[in-house]
Coordinates of C-alpha atoms in Angstrom, one line a residue:
M25 CA -19.3 -76.7 -13.0
Q26 CA -16.9 -79.0 -10.6
S27 CA -17.7 -82.3 -9.7
Y28 CA -15.9 -84.7 -7.2
S29 CA -16.1 -88.9 -6.5
F30 CA -15.7 -90.7 -3.5
E31 CA -16.4 -95.3 -3.5
F32 CA -16.2 -97.2 -0.8
N33 CA -17.4 -100.7 -0.9
A34 CA -20.6 -100.1 -3.1
W35 CA -21.4 -96.5 -1.8
R36 CA -20.5 -94.1 -4.4
I37 CA -21.3 -90.4 -3.5
K38 CA -21.1 -87.7 -5.9
F39 CA -21.3 -83.8 -5.4
T40 CA -21.8 -81.1 -8.1
G41 CA -23.1 -77.8 -6.8
S42 CA -22.9 -75.5 -4.2
K43 CA -22.0 -76.2 -0.6
V44 CA -23.9 -78.9 1.1
K45 CA -24.0 -79.3 5.0
I46 CA -22.3 -82.5 5.3
T47 CA -22.7 -83.5 8.6
Q48 CA -26.5 -83.1 8.2
I49 CA -26.4 -85.8 4.5
L50 CA -24.4 -87.7 7.4
F51 CA -27.1 -87.9 10.1
L52 CA -29.7 -88.4 7.5
M53 CA -28.0 -91.5 5.7
E54 CA -27.1 -93.1 9.3
K55 CA -31.3 -92.9 10.1
R56 CA -32.4 -93.9 6.4
L57 CA -29.5 -96.9 6.2
K58 CA -29.2 -97.6 9.9
L59 CA -25.3 -98.3 9.2
H60 CA -23.3 -99.9 11.6
L61 CA -20.7 -98.0 13.8
N62 CA -17.5 -99.2 12.2
L63 CA -19.5 -97.8 9.1
K64 CA -20.5 -94.6 10.2
I65 CA -17.4 -93.4 11.6
L66 CA -15.7 -94.5 8.3
L67 CA -18.5 -92.0 6.8
V68 CA -17.6 -89.6 9.1
F69 CA -14.1 -89.6 7.9
I70 CA -14.5 -89.4 4.3
F71 CA -16.8 -86.5 4.6
M72 CA -14.7 -84.3 6.8
F73 CA -11.9 -85.0 4.6
M74 CA -14.6 -83.8 2.0
L75 CA -14.8 -80.5 3.4
N76 CA -12.6 -78.5 1.4
W77 CA -15.4 -79.0 -1.4
A78 CA -18.2 -77.7 0.8
H79 CA -18.9 -74.8 -1.8
A80 CA -19.6 -76.2 -5.0
Q81 CA -22.8 -75.3 -6.6
L82 CA -25.8 -77.8 -6.6
P83 CA -28.4 -78.5 -9.3
P84 CA -31.4 -76.8 -9.3
C85 CA -34.0 -79.0 -8.2
D86 CA -36.4 -79.9 -10.9
P87 CA -40.2 -77.8 -10.4
G88 CA -42.0 -81.6 -10.6
L89 CA -40.4 -82.6 -7.6
G90 CA -42.3 -80.6 -5.0
N91 CA -39.9 -78.8 -3.1
T92 CA -40.7 -75.1 -2.4
L93 CA -38.8 -71.9 -1.4
D94 CA -41.6 -69.0 0.0
Q95 CA -40.9 -65.8 1.4
I96 CA -43.5 -65.2 3.5
N97 CA -42.4 -61.2 4.5
N98 CA -42.1 -58.8 2.1
T99 CA -41.8 -55.8 4.7
P100 CA -38.5 -54.0 3.5
V101 CA -36.2 -54.4 5.7
T102 CA -33.4 -51.1 5.9
V103 CA -30.2 -51.0 7.7
S104 CA -28.1 -48.3 8.6
I105 CA -24.4 -47.7 7.5
N106 CA -22.1 -47.8 9.8
S107 CA -21.3 -44.6 11.0
N108 CA -17.5 -44.9 11.8
N109 CA -16.3 -47.6 8.7
C110 CA -18.9 -47.5 6.1
K111 CA -19.7 -51.5 6.6
V112 CA -22.8 -52.7 6.7
L113 CA -23.8 -55.3 8.8
V114 CA -26.3 -58.5 6.8
P115 CA -29.2 -58.9 8.6
D116 CA -30.7 -62.2 9.0
L117 CA -33.5 -62.4 6.5
L118 CA -34.4 -66.6 6.7
S119 CA -37.0 -65.5 9.0
R120 CA -38.9 -64.3 6.0
W121 CA -38.9 -67.3 4.4
V122 CA -40.1 -71.1 4.7
A123 CA -39.3 -74.2 3.0
S124 CA -41.0 -77.7 2.5
P125 CA -39.5 -80.8 1.0
G126 CA -41.4 -82.8 -2.1
P127 CA -42.6 -86.4 -1.3
G128 CA -39.6 -88.7 -0.7
F129 CA -37.1 -85.5 0.2
D130 CA -35.8 -84.2 3.0
L131 CA -34.9 -80.9 3.5
I132 CA -31.0 -80.5 4.8
S133 CA -31.0 -77.0 5.4
V134 CA -32.1 -73.1 4.7
S135 CA -28.9 -70.9 3.9
Q136 CA -28.5 -67.0 3.3
A137 CA -25.2 -65.4 1.4
P138 CA -24.0 -63.2 2.1
S139 CA -25.1 -64.5 5.4
S140 CA -26.1 -62.8 8.7
S141 CA -23.6 -60.4 10.7
E142 CA -21.3 -60.5 7.9
Q143 CA -19.9 -56.9 7.6
I144 CA -20.1 -55.2 3.6
T145 CA -17.2 -52.4 2.3
M146 CA -19.6 -50.1 0.9
P147 CA -18.6 -47.5 -1.8
G148 CA -17.6 -44.3 -1.0
G149 CA -15.2 -41.3 -1.8
S150 CA -17.7 -39.1 -4.0
V151 CA -20.9 -41.0 -4.4
C152 CA -23.2 -42.3 -2.4
S153 CA -23.0 -45.4 -0.6
N154 CA -26.4 -46.1 -0.4
D155 CA -27.6 -49.2 -2.7
D156 CA -29.8 -52.2 -2.1
I157 CA -28.1 -55.3 -1.4
E158 CA -29.2 -58.4 -2.7
V159 CA -28.9 -61.5 -0.6
Y160 CA -29.8 -65.5 -2.4
I161 CA -31.8 -67.8 0.2
E162 CA -30.8 -71.3 -0.8
A163 CA -32.4 -74.9 0.4
I164 CA -30.8 -77.6 -0.1
F165 CA -32.9 -80.8 -0.3
F166 CA -31.6 -84.7 -0.6
Y167 CA -33.6 -87.5 -1.8
F168 CA -31.9 -91.0 -1.2
G169 CA -33.1 -93.7 -3.1
D170 CA -32.3 -96.9 -3.4
P171 CA -29.2 -98.2 -0.8
T172 CA -27.6 -100.6 -3.4
N173 CA -28.4 -98.1 -6.2
S174 CA -26.3 -94.6 -5.9
E175 CA -27.9 -93.7 -9.6
D176 CA -31.5 -92.7 -7.4
D177 CA -30.1 -90.1 -5.3
I178 CA -30.8 -87.4 -5.4
L179 CA -29.2 -83.4 -4.4
C180 CA -30.6 -80.1 -5.3
S181 CA -30.9 -77.2 -4.1
I182 CA -34.0 -74.0 -4.7
V183 CA -31.9 -70.6 -4.9
L184 CA -33.8 -67.4 -4.2
S185 CA -33.4 -63.9 -3.5
D186 CA -34.0 -61.1 -0.6
F187 CA -33.0 -57.1 -0.9
F188 CA -32.2 -55.0 2.3
D189 CA -31.8 -51.5 2.1
A190 CA -28.1 -50.0 3.1
V191 CA -28.6 -46.8 4.1
D192 CA -26.1 -44.0 5.2
E193 CA -27.8 -42.0 7.6
T194 CA -24.7 -40.4 9.6
M195 CA -23.9 -36.4 9.3
P196 CA -21.0 -35.6 8.3
S197 CA -18.8 -33.4 11.7
F198 CA -16.8 -30.3 12.0
V199 CA -13.4 -31.7 13.5
G200 CA -12.1 -29.4 16.2
F201 CA -13.5 -26.1 13.8
G202 CA -14.0 -23.1 16.3
D203 CA -14.4 -19.0 16.3
M204 CA -11.4 -18.0 13.4
T205 CA -9.6 -14.5 12.4
I206 CA -9.5 -13.4 8.5
N207 CA -7.3 -10.8 7.6
V208 CA -9.0 -8.3 4.9
T209 CA -7.5 -8.3 1.5
N210 CA -6.9 -5.6 -0.6
D211 CA -10.5 -5.7 -2.2
C212 CA -11.4 -4.9 1.2
V213 CA -14.9 -7.2 1.1
I214 CA -15.4 -9.8 3.2
D215 CA -17.7 -12.2 1.6
A216 CA -18.8 -15.9 1.5
V217 CA -15.7 -16.9 -0.9
D218 CA -12.9 -15.2 2.1
V219 CA -15.0 -17.1 5.0
K220 CA -15.1 -20.3 3.3
L221 CA -12.2 -21.0 2.7
L222 CA -11.5 -21.3 6.8
L223 CA -13.2 -24.2 6.3
K224 CA -9.6 -27.2 5.5
K225 CA -9.7 -30.4 4.8
A226 CA -8.7 -31.1 8.3
H227 CA -12.0 -29.6 9.8
V228 CA -14.4 -32.3 8.0
K229 CA -15.1 -35.9 8.3
D230 CA -17.6 -38.4 7.3
N231 CA -17.9 -42.0 7.1
C232 CA -18.4 -42.3 3.9
T233 CA -17.6 -39.0 1.8
S234 CA -13.9 -38.0 1.5
K235 CA -13.5 -34.1 3.0
D236 CA -12.6 -33.5 -0.4
Y237 CA -16.1 -33.7 -1.6
L238 CA -17.1 -32.5 1.8
V239 CA -15.0 -28.9 1.4
A240 CA -15.6 -28.9 -2.1
N241 CA -19.1 -28.7 -1.2
S242 CA -19.4 -26.8 1.7
W243 CA -21.5 -22.8 1.4
V244 CA -21.8 -20.3 4.4
T245 CA -24.3 -18.1 5.2
P246 CA -24.3 -15.2 6.9
C247 CA -26.1 -16.1 10.9
G248 CA -26.4 -12.1 11.9
Q249 CA -23.7 -10.1 11.0
N250 CA -23.7 -6.2 12.9
P251 CA -22.7 -3.4 10.9
P252 CA -18.8 -1.9 11.7
P253 CA -19.0 1.1 14.0
D254 CA -17.2 2.8 11.0
P255 CA -17.9 2.4 7.5
E256 CA -14.4 2.8 6.7
C257 CA -13.0 0.1 8.9
P258 CA -14.7 -3.4 8.5
E259 CA -13.3 -4.6 11.8
G260 CA -15.6 -6.6 13.9
I261 CA -17.0 -9.8 14.5
Q262 CA -19.4 -11.3 12.0
C263 CA -21.3 -15.1 12.4
W264 CA -21.1 -17.1 9.7
T265 CA -22.9 -20.4 9.3
F266 CA -20.9 -23.3 7.6
H267 CA -22.7 -26.2 5.9
I268 CA -21.5 -29.2 4.7
V269 CA -22.9 -32.3 3.2
D270 CA -22.0 -35.9 1.9
A271 CA -22.4 -37.6 -1.2
C272 CA -26.1 -39.1 -0.1
G273 CA -27.2 -35.5 1.1
N274 CA -26.8 -35.5 4.8
E275 CA -26.0 -32.3 5.8
K276 CA -24.3 -30.7 8.9
E277 CA -24.0 -27.1 10.4
Q278 CA -21.7 -25.0 12.5
D279 CA -21.9 -21.2 13.3
I280 CA -18.6 -19.7 14.3
D281 CA -17.6 -16.0 15.1
V282 CA -15.3 -15.0 12.6
T283 CA -13.1 -12.6 13.6
V284 CA -12.8 -10.1 10.9
N285 CA -9.0 -7.5 10.9
E286 CA -8.2 -4.7 8.7
N287 CA -3.9 -4.6 8.2
V288 CA -3.3 -3.0 5.2
P289 CA -1.8 0.2 5.9
P290 CA -2.5 3.5 3.5
V291 CA 0.4 4.6 0.9
I292 CA 1.0 8.1 0.0
N293 CA 2.8 8.6 -3.3
L294 CA 4.6 11.9 -3.6
P295 CA 7.7 13.4 -6.3
N296 CA 10.7 13.6 -4.6
N297 CA 9.8 17.6 -4.1
F298 CA 7.5 20.3 -4.4
T299 CA 8.8 23.9 -4.7
L300 CA 7.1 26.3 -2.2
N301 CA 7.3 30.1 -1.5
A302 CA 7.9 31.4 2.0
N303 CA 5.2 33.6 3.3
V304 CA 5.9 37.0 4.8
D305 CA 7.9 36.0 7.9
C306 CA 10.0 33.9 6.0
E307 CA 8.7 30.6 6.3
I308 CA 6.7 27.8 5.3
T309 CA 3.5 26.6 7.7
E310 CA 2.4 23.3 8.1
L311 CA -1.1 23.9 6.8
Q312 CA 1.1 25.0 3.2
L313 CA 3.3 21.7 3.6
L314 CA -0.3 19.4 4.2
A315 CA -1.7 21.4 1.0
L316 CA 0.9 19.9 -1.2
V317 CA -1.2 16.6 -0.9
N318 CA -4.1 15.4 -2.5
A319 CA -6.3 12.9 -2.9
S320 CA -4.1 12.0 -6.3
H321 CA -1.2 10.9 -3.5
V322 CA -3.2 9.0 -1.3
S323 CA -4.6 5.6 -1.1
D324 CA -6.2 2.8 1.4
N325 CA -8.2 -0.4 0.6
C326 CA -10.7 0.5 2.7
T327 CA -10.4 4.3 4.1
S328 CA -11.1 7.5 2.2
D329 CA -9.1 9.9 0.8
A330 CA -10.8 12.4 2.9
T331 CA -10.2 10.4 5.7
L332 CA -6.7 10.1 4.5
L333 CA -6.4 13.4 4.0
A334 CA -7.6 14.6 7.6
N335 CA -5.2 12.5 9.2
L336 CA -2.4 13.6 7.4
Q337 CA 0.6 14.8 9.3
V338 CA 4.3 16.4 8.3
E339 CA 7.3 16.3 10.5
Y340 CA 10.6 18.1 9.8
G341 CA 13.3 15.6 9.3
G342 CA 15.6 13.8 6.9
F343 CA 19.1 13.1 5.3
E344 CA 20.8 15.3 3.7
C345 CA 19.4 18.3 4.2
I346 CA 19.5 22.0 5.6
S347 CA 18.8 22.4 9.5
Y348 CA 16.0 24.2 10.1
L349 CA 15.2 25.4 13.7
P350 CA 11.6 26.5 13.7
G351 CA 11.2 30.8 13.9
E352 CA 14.7 31.4 11.8
P353 CA 13.8 32.9 8.0
M354 CA 14.1 29.9 5.9
V355 CA 15.7 31.6 2.9
T356 CA 18.4 34.4 2.9
C357 CA 18.8 35.6 -0.9
P358 CA 21.6 35.8 -2.3
Y359 CA 23.4 33.0 -0.3
N360 CA 20.5 31.0 -0.4
P361 CA 17.9 31.4 -3.1
E362 CA 16.4 27.9 -2.8
G363 CA 17.0 26.4 0.2
V364 CA 16.2 22.4 0.4
Y365 CA 14.9 20.9 3.3
C366 CA 13.5 17.6 4.3
Y367 CA 9.6 16.7 5.5
T368 CA 8.0 13.4 6.2
F369 CA 4.8 13.1 4.8
T370 CA 2.5 10.1 7.0
T371 CA -1.2 9.2 7.5
T372 CA -3.3 7.0 9.4
D373 CA -6.4 4.8 8.1
A374 CA -9.3 4.2 9.8
C375 CA -8.1 1.2 11.8
G376 CA -5.5 2.9 13.1
N377 CA -2.4 1.0 10.2
V378 CA -0.2 3.6 9.9
S379 CA 1.3 4.8 6.3
N380 CA 5.0 4.1 6.1
P381 CA 6.9 7.5 5.9
E382 CA 7.0 9.4 3.0
V383 CA 10.5 12.2 2.4
V384 CA 10.0 14.8 0.3
S385 CA 12.0 17.7 -0.5
I386 CA 10.6 20.9 -0.7
Y387 CA 12.9 23.8 -2.1
V388 CA 12.1 27.2 -0.5
K389 CA 11.4 30.5 -2.4
D390 CA 11.3 34.2 -1.3
V391 CA 8.2 35.5 -3.3
T392 CA 7.8 38.6 -0.7
A393 CA 8.9 41.6 -1.9
P394 CA 10.1 44.4 1.1
V395 CA 8.0 47.2 2.5
L396 CA 8.8 50.5 2.4
I397 CA 7.6 52.9 5.0
A398 CA 7.4 56.8 3.8
P399 CA 9.2 59.5 6.2
A400 CA 7.6 62.5 6.4
D401 CA 8.8 65.3 4.2
F402 CA 12.3 66.5 5.1
S403 CA 14.8 69.7 3.9
V404 CA 18.4 69.0 2.9
C405 CA 21.0 71.5 2.1
W406 CA 22.5 71.9 -1.1
P407 CA 25.7 73.5 -1.6
D408 CA 26.2 73.5 -5.6
P409 CA 23.8 74.4 -8.0
N410 CA 25.7 71.4 -10.4
Y411 CA 25.5 69.4 -7.5
P412 CA 24.2 66.3 -9.0
F413 CA 20.7 65.4 -7.5
Q414 CA 21.4 62.0 -4.8
N415 CA 20.0 59.0 -3.7
F416 CA 18.0 59.5 0.1
T417 CA 18.1 55.8 0.7
L418 CA 18.5 56.2 4.8
E419 CA 15.0 57.6 5.0
P420 CA 12.4 54.8 3.9
T421 CA 11.5 52.5 6.4
V422 CA 12.1 49.0 5.3
I423 CA 10.3 45.8 6.4
E424 CA 12.0 42.6 4.9
A425 CA 11.8 39.1 6.4
C426 CA 14.0 37.1 4.7
D427 CA 16.3 39.6 4.6
A428 CA 16.0 40.8 8.0
D429 CA 19.8 40.6 8.8
C430 CA 20.9 43.3 6.2
D431 CA 21.2 46.6 6.9
I432 CA 19.8 49.2 4.2
T433 CA 22.7 48.8 2.3
C434 CA 21.5 44.9 0.8
I435 CA 18.5 46.3 -0.7
I436 CA 18.7 48.0 -4.1
Y437 CA 17.1 51.1 -4.3
S438 CA 15.6 52.7 -7.3
Q439 CA 14.2 56.4 -7.6
R440 CA 12.4 58.4 -9.4
I441 CA 12.2 62.3 -9.5
L442 CA 8.5 62.5 -9.7
S443 CA 8.5 66.5 -9.9
L444 CA 10.6 69.4 -9.4
T445 CA 9.9 73.5 -8.4
N446 CA 12.1 76.6 -10.0
P447 CA 12.6 75.5 -12.8
P448 CA 9.7 72.7 -12.8
K449 CA 10.9 69.4 -14.0
G450 CA 9.2 66.3 -15.3
A451 CA 10.1 63.4 -14.3
Y452 CA 13.7 61.5 -14.2
G453 CA 14.1 58.0 -14.7
N454 CA 15.8 54.7 -12.5
N455 CA 18.6 56.9 -10.2
V456 CA 19.1 59.3 -12.6
Y457 CA 21.5 62.0 -11.1
P458 CA 20.7 65.3 -13.0
V459 CA 22.3 68.4 -12.9
I460 CA 19.4 70.5 -12.0
N461 CA 21.3 73.6 -11.9
L462 CA 19.5 75.4 -8.8
A463 CA 18.9 79.1 -9.0
S464 CA 19.0 81.0 -5.3
G465 CA 15.9 79.9 -3.2
P466 CA 14.7 76.5 -2.1
R467 CA 13.2 73.7 -4.2
L468 CA 10.7 71.3 -3.9
A469 CA 11.7 67.6 -5.2
K470 CA 8.6 65.0 -5.5
V471 CA 10.8 61.7 -5.3
R472 CA 9.4 57.9 -5.7
V473 CA 12.3 55.7 -3.8
C474 CA 11.5 51.5 -4.4
A475 CA 13.3 48.7 -2.9
Q476 CA 13.8 45.3 -4.3
D477 CA 14.8 42.4 -1.8
L478 CA 18.4 40.2 -2.4
C479 CA 15.7 37.6 -3.8
G480 CA 14.5 39.6 -6.7
N481 CA 11.1 40.6 -5.2
G482 CA 9.6 44.1 -6.1
A483 CA 9.4 46.1 -8.9
L484 CA 11.9 48.6 -9.0
N485 CA 10.2 50.9 -12.0
P486 CA 6.7 50.8 -11.6
P487 CA 4.5 52.3 -13.8
L488 CA 3.6 55.8 -12.9
N489 CA 0.1 55.8 -13.5
A490 CA -0.4 52.2 -11.3
P491 CA -0.9 52.2 -8.4
L492 CA 1.8 52.3 -5.8
P493 CA 3.2 48.9 -4.8
G494 CA 4.3 48.5 -1.2
N495 CA 7.8 48.3 -2.6
C496 CA 7.7 52.4 -3.2
C497 CA 7.0 55.0 -1.8
I498 CA 6.6 58.6 -2.1
F499 CA 8.2 61.4 -0.3
N500 CA 8.9 65.4 -0.7
I501 CA 12.2 66.9 -0.5
L502 CA 13.2 70.5 0.3
L503 CA 16.4 71.3 -1.4
E504 CA 17.8 74.8 0.1
Y505 CA 20.5 76.0 -2.1
D506 CA 23.8 77.0 0.9
E507 CA 27.2 77.1 -0.5
G508 CA 28.6 77.0 3.1
C509 CA 26.3 73.2 3.9
A510 CA 27.9 70.0 3.2
P511 CA 26.7 68.0 0.4
P512 CA 23.9 65.4 1.3
L513 CA 26.2 62.3 1.8
K514 CA 25.0 58.3 2.6
D515 CA 25.1 57.1 6.1
Q516 CA 28.7 56.6 7.6
R517 CA 27.8 53.2 8.9
D518 CA 26.2 52.2 6.1
L519 CA 29.2 52.4 3.9
T520 CA 31.3 51.3 6.4
D521 CA 29.5 48.2 7.0
S522 CA 29.3 47.4 2.8
Y523 CA 33.0 48.6 3.0
N524 CA 33.5 46.0 6.1
K525 CA 31.5 43.3 3.5
L526 CA 34.1 43.8 0.4
E527 CA 37.1 43.6 2.9
R528 CA 35.8 40.1 4.3
V529 CA 36.0 39.0 0.5
S530 CA 38.2 40.7 -1.2
Q531 CA 41.2 41.5 0.9
E532 CA 43.7 41.8 -2.4
L533 CA 42.4 45.2 -2.5
N534 CA 45.1 47.0 0.3
H535 CA 42.7 49.3 1.8
N536 CA 40.5 49.6 4.7
S537 CA 38.3 51.5 6.1
T538 CA 39.7 54.9 7.3
D539 CA 40.7 55.2 3.2
E540 CA 37.1 55.4 3.1
D541 CA 36.8 58.8 0.6
F542 CA 33.1 60.6 0.5
D543 CA 33.8 63.3 -1.7
L544 CA 33.6 60.5 -4.9
Y545 CA 30.0 60.3 -4.4
L546 CA 30.0 57.3 -6.5
G547 CA 27.0 56.5 -8.3
A548 CA 25.5 53.7 -11.0
Y549 CA 22.7 54.1 -13.4
P550 CA 20.4 52.3 -14.1
N551 CA 21.1 49.4 -10.7
P552 CA 19.7 46.9 -11.3
F553 CA 20.6 46.4 -15.6
R554 CA 19.8 43.8 -17.6
D555 CA 22.4 45.1 -20.6
Q556 CA 24.7 47.7 -19.6
S557 CA 25.1 50.6 -16.8
Q558 CA 27.4 53.5 -16.1
I559 CA 29.3 53.8 -12.9
H560 CA 30.0 57.9 -11.8
F561 CA 32.1 58.8 -9.5
N562 CA 33.7 62.5 -8.4
M563 CA 37.7 63.2 -8.1
A564 CA 38.9 66.0 -6.4
Q565 CA 42.1 66.5 -9.0
G566 CA 43.0 64.5 -11.8
G567 CA 44.6 61.2 -11.1
M568 CA 44.9 57.1 -11.8
Y569 CA 41.8 55.0 -10.2
R570 CA 41.0 51.4 -10.3
V571 CA 37.6 50.3 -10.0
S572 CA 37.0 46.5 -8.8
L573 CA 33.5 44.7 -9.5
V574 CA 33.8 41.8 -6.8
T575 CA 31.1 38.8 -6.2
Q576 CA 29.8 38.4 -2.9
T577 CA 32.1 35.5 -2.5
G578 CA 35.0 37.9 -2.8
K579 CA 35.8 36.5 -6.4
V580 CA 37.2 39.7 -8.7
V581 CA 35.6 39.5 -12.3
K582 CA 36.7 42.7 -13.5
I583 CA 39.0 45.1 -12.8
L584 CA 38.9 48.3 -15.0
N585 CA 42.8 51.3 -14.3
G586 CA 42.3 54.4 -15.8
F587 CA 43.4 58.0 -15.7
G588 CA 40.7 60.1 -14.0
Q589 CA 39.8 64.2 -14.8
Q590 CA 39.0 66.3 -12.1
G591 CA 35.1 66.3 -11.5
R592 CA 32.4 64.1 -12.5
N593 CA 33.9 60.5 -14.2
V594 CA 31.8 57.8 -16.0
L595 CA 33.3 54.6 -17.0
G596 CA 30.6 51.4 -18.7
I597 CA 29.5 48.3 -17.7
E598 CA 28.4 45.4 -19.9
S599 CA 26.2 42.8 -18.1
R600 CA 29.2 40.3 -20.3
D601 CA 31.8 41.7 -18.1
L602 CA 29.7 40.0 -15.2
E603 CA 29.6 36.4 -15.0
F604 CA 26.2 36.0 -13.5
A605 CA 23.3 37.6 -12.6
G606 CA 23.1 39.2 -9.3
V607 CA 24.6 41.7 -6.4
Y608 CA 27.8 42.9 -6.8
F609 CA 30.3 45.4 -4.8
C610 CA 31.5 47.9 -6.7
H611 CA 35.0 49.5 -5.4
V612 CA 36.7 52.8 -6.3
E613 CA 39.8 53.7 -5.7
T614 CA 42.0 57.0 -5.8
P615 CA 44.7 58.8 -4.8
S616 CA 42.7 60.0 -2.1
G617 CA 40.5 57.3 -0.9
S618 CA 38.3 54.7 -1.6
Q619 CA 34.6 54.0 -2.2
T620 CA 32.1 51.0 -2.1
L621 CA 28.2 50.4 -3.7
I622 CA 26.0 47.8 -4.4
L623 CA 25.3 46.8 -8.3
Q624 CA 22.9 44.3 -9.2
R625 CA 22.4 42.5 -12.9
S626 CA 19.1 41.6 -13.5
N627 CA 17.8 38.6 -15.7

């Protein structure tokens, strides 16, 4: 403890301890000693010089000296912490105390520390600022004994404690916090966790508690939420109550309307391509295309697969795809057995969000067999008993959608003689043209004819005991023997059309339609064939012949040159002689003319 001593003539004053009200001591000395004016002035100068040591601590008063300091009011004192800066203003507590000097003592002063009207900064942040503040009440007493003896002077104090409660009663507040918008995430759920994120640090404040604490200890509760009009679309306005509480438990709440938006588009994930079978009109329908997409191909965060499929749309379009005009056949075999088209699929969720376009290649196949409508029974003149039985391919009516531009010569036919009277014959096989050796008089042949289109649809030789398929028909032909009639021939127009097709693709054969020789009676069996076939033709006289097998693109794949005999000639064709399965033109040239037929190698 520091002590300070000053001497002036016979006077020595020693200060040891806490603050002394020097002016009061000076007044007491003047009163007791009746100092003359010059001495008073000098003492004032000395005491004013001593103000720098005014906070020294005084020794406590001896209880036996009779000095007292008593609290006369014990009522608790509560002071609110400032609502702006978390400081508390110290109240005046002196009125709750009474000081009495003992015999020979004078009461110099009664004071408190900290003094009234002083502001104390309270703790805050993440802790409560409420606290009991201790205030020291000090009474100073002075005993001035013998003026000539400074040793009997006494300066002492009594120090006791008083308390007041500093209480933070200020509620936290929302700053600039009002109605907001929130977007639904992939889980399609708006809950308290999502909504609480709307409360930023910038939106709250408190006089003592930190913003971090307010945000971390906030929570939200619903305050009235109507279900969305569409259960698969969560969009709407929801009312939420935000609650914030400071470290001392002061709570504030505010209701806001949260507008919920759903902006996540649905997704379509399809394979790169599909293969579809054309319908009877050789087209694919929108219903077929939509049926390609099932629940495993669509997804959305909110909308059900059923709704996505119901909202599915498909449009023709894309890059590097075959041009297609609605209403036209999509397949023309064999030139384009599997046409590829581009289609774009999109769907819309319950909130109106449209998926990204999904472009898919669609391969279209013709799987519909042609349909044959049988003609009425008819008669033909048969000029020669040894003339082979011929095909009658002109008679049935052919209905074929995908090859509608082809005439009847584009269709591969198979004929069976189911029965023949006088003499009776059993069924002959595909395209077998037997020598019937007809005797004089009419004979009735029951004939079955089957058609196969250029895509290979339609069985050419179905079992005899099975129901007749639509690509086959049965009719009766009356064979009338008459040496004076011309043999039955294929229609001139059909042969010319076949020949003209060959001319367009194979001009190197150096013949024209005027060379057509109908007496060749060109045929093949079996046709179509898998492993081997026989080409047969008649020659009016012996001579050189040339047989050319030509693809539909005009490529000559095989040429057979030889010397033919008068009458019927037969040549063998192996599957290895041809490059691939499909349709070929078989063109036979002799010195007298030429003829063309369609030959098909099957798989």
